[in-house]
PDB file of C-alpha atoms in Angstrom:
ATOM      1  CA  GLN A 121     -17.200  -5.689   9.150  1.00  0.00           C
ATOM      2  CA  VAL A 122     -13.635  -5.128   7.768  1.00  0.00           C
ATOM      3  CA  GLN A 123     -12.708  -1.452   7.134  1.00  0.00           C
ATOM      4  CA  LEU A 124      -9.708  -0.062   5.493  1.00  0.00           C
ATOM      5  CA  VAL A 125      -9.521   3.567   5.797  1.00  0.00           C
ATOM      6  CA  GLU A 126      -6.883   5.622   3.892  1.00  0.00           C
ATOM      7  CA  SER A 127      -5.840   8.949   4.409  1.00  0.00           C
ATOM      8  CA  GLY A 128      -2.623  11.490   3.626  1.00  0.00           C
ATOM      9  CA  GLY A 129      -3.127  12.033  -0.092  1.00  0.00           C
ATOM     10  CA  GLY A 130      -3.252  15.251  -1.427  1.00  0.00           C
ATOM     11  CA  LEU A 131      -1.759  17.726  -3.890  1.00  0.00           C
ATOM     12  CA  VAL A 132       2.146  17.964  -4.098  1.00  0.00           C
ATOM     13  CA  GLN A 133       4.488  19.467  -6.136  1.00  0.00           C
ATOM     14  CA  ALA A 134       7.189  17.178  -8.140  1.00  0.00           C
ATOM     15  CA  GLY A 135      10.199  16.002  -5.680  1.00  0.00           C
ATOM     16  CA  GLY A 136       7.602  16.405  -2.805  1.00  0.00           C
ATOM     17  CA  SER A 137       6.941  13.948  -0.151  1.00  0.00           C
ATOM     18  CA  LEU A 138       3.496  12.403   1.215  1.00  0.00           C
ATOM     19  CA  ARG A 139       2.869   9.977   3.937  1.00  0.00           C
ATOM     20  CA  LEU A 140      -0.281   7.772   3.390  1.00  0.00           C
ATOM     21  CA  VAL A 141      -1.787   5.955   6.205  1.00  0.00           C
ATOM     22  CA  CYS A 142      -4.250   3.418   6.226  1.00  0.00           C
ATOM     23  CA  THR A 143      -6.123   2.096   9.553  1.00  0.00           C
ATOM     24  CA  ALA A 144      -7.792  -1.244   9.730  1.00  0.00           C
ATOM     25  CA  SER A 145     -10.735  -2.468  11.792  1.00  0.00           C
ATOM     26  CA  GLY A 146     -12.718  -5.760  11.721  1.00  0.00           C
ATOM     27  CA  LEU A 147      -9.800  -8.102  11.326  1.00  0.00           C
ATOM     28  CA  THR A 148      -6.930  -9.749  13.331  1.00  0.00           C
ATOM     29  CA  PHE A 149      -4.523  -6.917  11.914  1.00  0.00           C
ATOM     30  CA  SER A 150      -1.350  -8.443  13.299  1.00  0.00           C
ATOM     31  CA  SER A 151      -1.652 -11.756  11.311  1.00  0.00           C
ATOM     32  CA  THR A 152      -2.571  -9.958   7.935  1.00  0.00           C
ATOM     33  CA  ILE A 153      -0.652  -9.029   4.869  1.00  0.00           C
ATOM     34  CA  MET A 154      -1.013  -5.467   4.048  1.00  0.00           C
ATOM     35  CA  GLY A 155      -0.344  -3.981   0.732  1.00  0.00           C
ATOM     36  CA  TRP A 156      -0.363  -0.654  -1.261  1.00  0.00           C
ATOM     37  CA  PHE A 157      -1.666  -0.187  -4.904  1.00  0.00           C
ATOM     38  CA  ARG A 158      -2.192   2.467  -7.155  1.00  0.00           C
ATOM     39  CA  GLN A 159      -4.519   3.072 -10.168  1.00  0.00           C
ATOM     40  CA  ALA A 160      -3.971   6.170 -12.575  1.00  0.00           C
ATOM     41  CA  PRO A 161      -6.877   7.112 -14.762  1.00  0.00           C
ATOM     42  CA  GLY A 162      -7.042   4.778 -18.045  1.00  0.00           C
ATOM     43  CA  LYS A 163      -4.486   2.345 -16.468  1.00  0.00           C
ATOM     44  CA  GLU A 164      -4.780  -0.901 -14.603  1.00  0.00           C
ATOM     45  CA  ARG A 165      -4.095  -1.292 -10.676  1.00  0.00           C
ATOM     46  CA  GLU A 166      -0.649  -1.381 -10.103  1.00  0.00           C
ATOM     47  CA  PHE A 167       1.196  -3.156  -7.262  1.00  0.00           C
ATOM     48  CA  VAL A 168       3.152  -0.544  -5.220  1.00  0.00           C
ATOM     49  CA  SER A 169       4.488  -2.217  -1.958  1.00  0.00           C
ATOM     50  CA  THR A 170       3.500  -4.986   0.441  1.00  0.00           C
ATOM     51  CA  ILE A 171       4.538  -5.944   4.013  1.00  0.00           C
ATOM     52  CA  THR A 172       4.339  -8.856   6.233  1.00  0.00           C
ATOM     53  CA  TRP A 173       2.589  -9.437   9.382  1.00  0.00           C
ATOM     54  CA  SER A 174       5.604  -8.834  11.647  1.00  0.00           C
ATOM     55  CA  GLY A 175       6.812  -5.812   9.535  1.00  0.00           C
ATOM     56  CA  GLY A 176      10.035  -8.059   8.832  1.00  0.00           C
ATOM     57  CA  ASP A 177       9.657  -8.549   5.245  1.00  0.00           C
ATOM     58  CA  THR A 178       8.737  -5.964   2.504  1.00  0.00           C
ATOM     59  CA  TYR A 179       8.518  -5.796  -1.301  1.00  0.00           C
ATOM     60  CA  TYR A 180       8.086  -2.779  -3.840  1.00  0.00           C
ATOM     61  CA  GLY A 181       6.952  -2.388  -7.215  1.00  0.00           C
ATOM     62  CA  ASP A 182       9.978  -2.001  -9.572  1.00  0.00           C
ATOM     63  CA  PHE A 183       8.878   1.664 -10.242  1.00  0.00           C
ATOM     64  CA  VAL A 184       9.658   2.530  -6.829  1.00  0.00           C
ATOM     65  CA  LYS A 185      13.151   2.613  -6.704  1.00  0.00           C
ATOM     66  CA  GLY A 186      13.912   3.437  -3.324  1.00  0.00           C
ATOM     67  CA  ARG A 187      11.648   6.410  -2.868  1.00  0.00           C
ATOM     68  CA  PHE A 188       8.732   4.725  -1.265  1.00  0.00           C
ATOM     69  CA  THR A 189       9.017   2.956   2.504  1.00  0.00           C
ATOM     70  CA  ILE A 190       6.189   0.802   3.809  1.00  0.00           C
ATOM     71  CA  SER A 191       6.004   0.218   7.441  1.00  0.00           C
ATOM     72  CA  ARG A 192       3.301  -0.778  10.095  1.00  0.00           C
ATOM     73  CA  ASP A 193       2.164  -0.772  13.555  1.00  0.00           C
ATOM     74  CA  ASN A 194       0.148  -3.580  14.734  1.00  0.00           C
ATOM     75  CA  ALA A 195      -0.656  -1.915  18.010  1.00  0.00           C
ATOM     76  CA  LYS A 196      -2.388   1.072  16.128  1.00  0.00           C
ATOM     77  CA  ARG A 197      -3.729  -1.313  13.385  1.00  0.00           C
ATOM     78  CA  THR A 198      -2.059   1.097  10.752  1.00  0.00           C
ATOM     79  CA  VAL A 199       0.199   0.729   8.006  1.00  0.00           C
ATOM     80  CA  TYR A 200       1.822   3.564   6.384  1.00  0.00           C
ATOM     81  CA  LEU A 201       3.488   4.370   2.907  1.00  0.00           C
ATOM     82  CA  GLN A 202       6.101   7.047   3.119  1.00  0.00           C
ATOM     83  CA  MET A 203       6.706   8.610  -0.349  1.00  0.00           C
ATOM     84  CA  HIS A 204       9.630  10.806  -1.310  1.00  0.00           C
ATOM     85  CA  SER A 205      10.799  12.210  -4.604  1.00  0.00           C
ATOM     86  CA  LEU A 206       7.292  12.069  -5.985  1.00  0.00           C
ATOM     87  CA  GLN A 207       6.845  12.647  -9.714  1.00  0.00           C
ATOM     88  CA  PRO A 208       3.764  13.614 -12.006  1.00  0.00           C
ATOM     89  CA  GLU A 209       3.809   9.870 -12.968  1.00  0.00           C
ATOM     90  CA  ASP A 210       3.107   8.966  -9.490  1.00  0.00           C
ATOM     91  CA  THR A 211      -0.336  10.431  -9.555  1.00  0.00           C
ATOM     92  CA  ALA A 212      -3.130   8.016  -9.161  1.00  0.00           C
ATOM     93  CA  VAL A 213      -5.521   6.919  -6.554  1.00  0.00           C
ATOM     94  CA  TYR A 214      -3.728   4.820  -3.881  1.00  0.00           C
ATOM     95  CA  TYR A 215      -5.570   1.730  -2.268  1.00  0.00           C
ATOM     96  CA  CYS A 216      -4.741  -0.101   0.991  1.00  0.00           C
ATOM     97  CA  ALA A 217      -5.248  -3.793   0.847  1.00  0.00           C
ATOM     98  CA  ALA A 218      -5.452  -6.622   3.388  1.00  0.00           C
ATOM     99  CA  ALA A 219      -4.725 -10.248   2.868  1.00  0.00           C
ATOM    100  CA  THR A 220      -5.183 -13.257   5.373  1.00  0.00           C
ATOM    101  CA  PHE A 221      -1.717 -14.542   6.146  1.00  0.00           C
ATOM    102  CA  ARG A 222      -0.583 -17.687   4.330  1.00  0.00           C
ATOM    103  CA  LEU A 223       3.002 -18.838   4.168  1.00  0.00           C
ATOM    104  CA  ARG A 224       3.838 -17.582   0.631  1.00  0.00           C
ATOM    105  CA  PRO A 225       6.728 -16.045  -0.987  1.00  0.00           C
ATOM    106  CA  ILE A 226       6.497 -12.323  -0.562  1.00  0.00           C
ATOM    107  CA  THR A 227       6.378 -11.730  -4.163  1.00  0.00           C
ATOM    108  CA  THR A 228       2.878 -13.402  -4.021  1.00  0.00           C
ATOM    109  CA  TRP A 229       1.584 -10.392  -2.472  1.00  0.00           C
ATOM    110  CA  SER A 230       2.360  -8.084  -5.618  1.00  0.00           C
ATOM    111  CA  LYS A 231      -0.878  -9.658  -7.077  1.00  0.00           C
ATOM    112  CA  ALA A 232      -4.326  -7.848  -6.394  1.00  0.00           C
ATOM    113  CA  SER A 233      -6.158 -10.834  -6.728  1.00  0.00           C
ATOM    114  CA  GLU A 234      -4.400 -12.220  -3.437  1.00  0.00           C
ATOM    115  CA  TYR A 235      -5.983  -9.593  -1.253  1.00  0.00           C
ATOM    116  CA  ASN A 236      -9.395 -10.112   0.551  1.00  0.00           C
ATOM    117  CA  TYR A 237     -10.189  -6.497   1.550  1.00  0.00           C
ATOM    118  CA  TRP A 238      -9.758  -3.184  -0.040  1.00  0.00           C
ATOM    119  CA  GLY A 239      -9.956   0.507   1.134  1.00  0.00           C
ATOM    120  CA  GLN A 240     -11.787   3.340  -0.779  1.00  0.00           C
ATOM    121  CA  GLY A 241      -8.626   4.845  -2.070  1.00  0.00           C
ATOM    122  CA  THR A 242      -6.892   8.356  -1.431  1.00  0.00           C
ATOM    123  CA  GLN A 243      -5.934  10.781  -4.410  1.00  0.00           C
ATOM    124  CA  VAL A 244      -2.465  11.555  -4.872  1.00  0.00           C
ATOM    125  CA  THR A 245      -1.664  14.275  -7.329  1.00  0.00           C
ATOM    126  CA  VAL A 246       1.863  15.381  -8.274  1.00  0.00           C
ATOM    127  CA  SER A 247       2.153  18.652 -10.281  1.00  0.00           C
ATOM    128  CA  SER A 248       5.108  19.211 -12.350  1.00  0.00           C
TER     129      SER A 248
END
């Protein structure tokens, strides 16, 4: 059974930082595309970032503007999202997602429909 467990969310002041962590089990992690999405109340789920199986290629949503960094440690079956310069508009539930690797342009992985597995989410709240 595939499980994705997110942690690291919380309450932070504007301008602060958080590091989200997602640990996977039940899948061949080293051959899996990993992504982060977020969903704010009343809004659709939004693409944040994705990383290829080797970690050699990453892609970010336009709103990130260099503030976030995605990375992964295949030995630990973990993907990270380091977030800096957080703003109130970053407040959302952040979800980790996994997709079976297929040879596609990395932009493919900005679509939530491409992912097979999802975590339960971790709340990030940024106060002004």
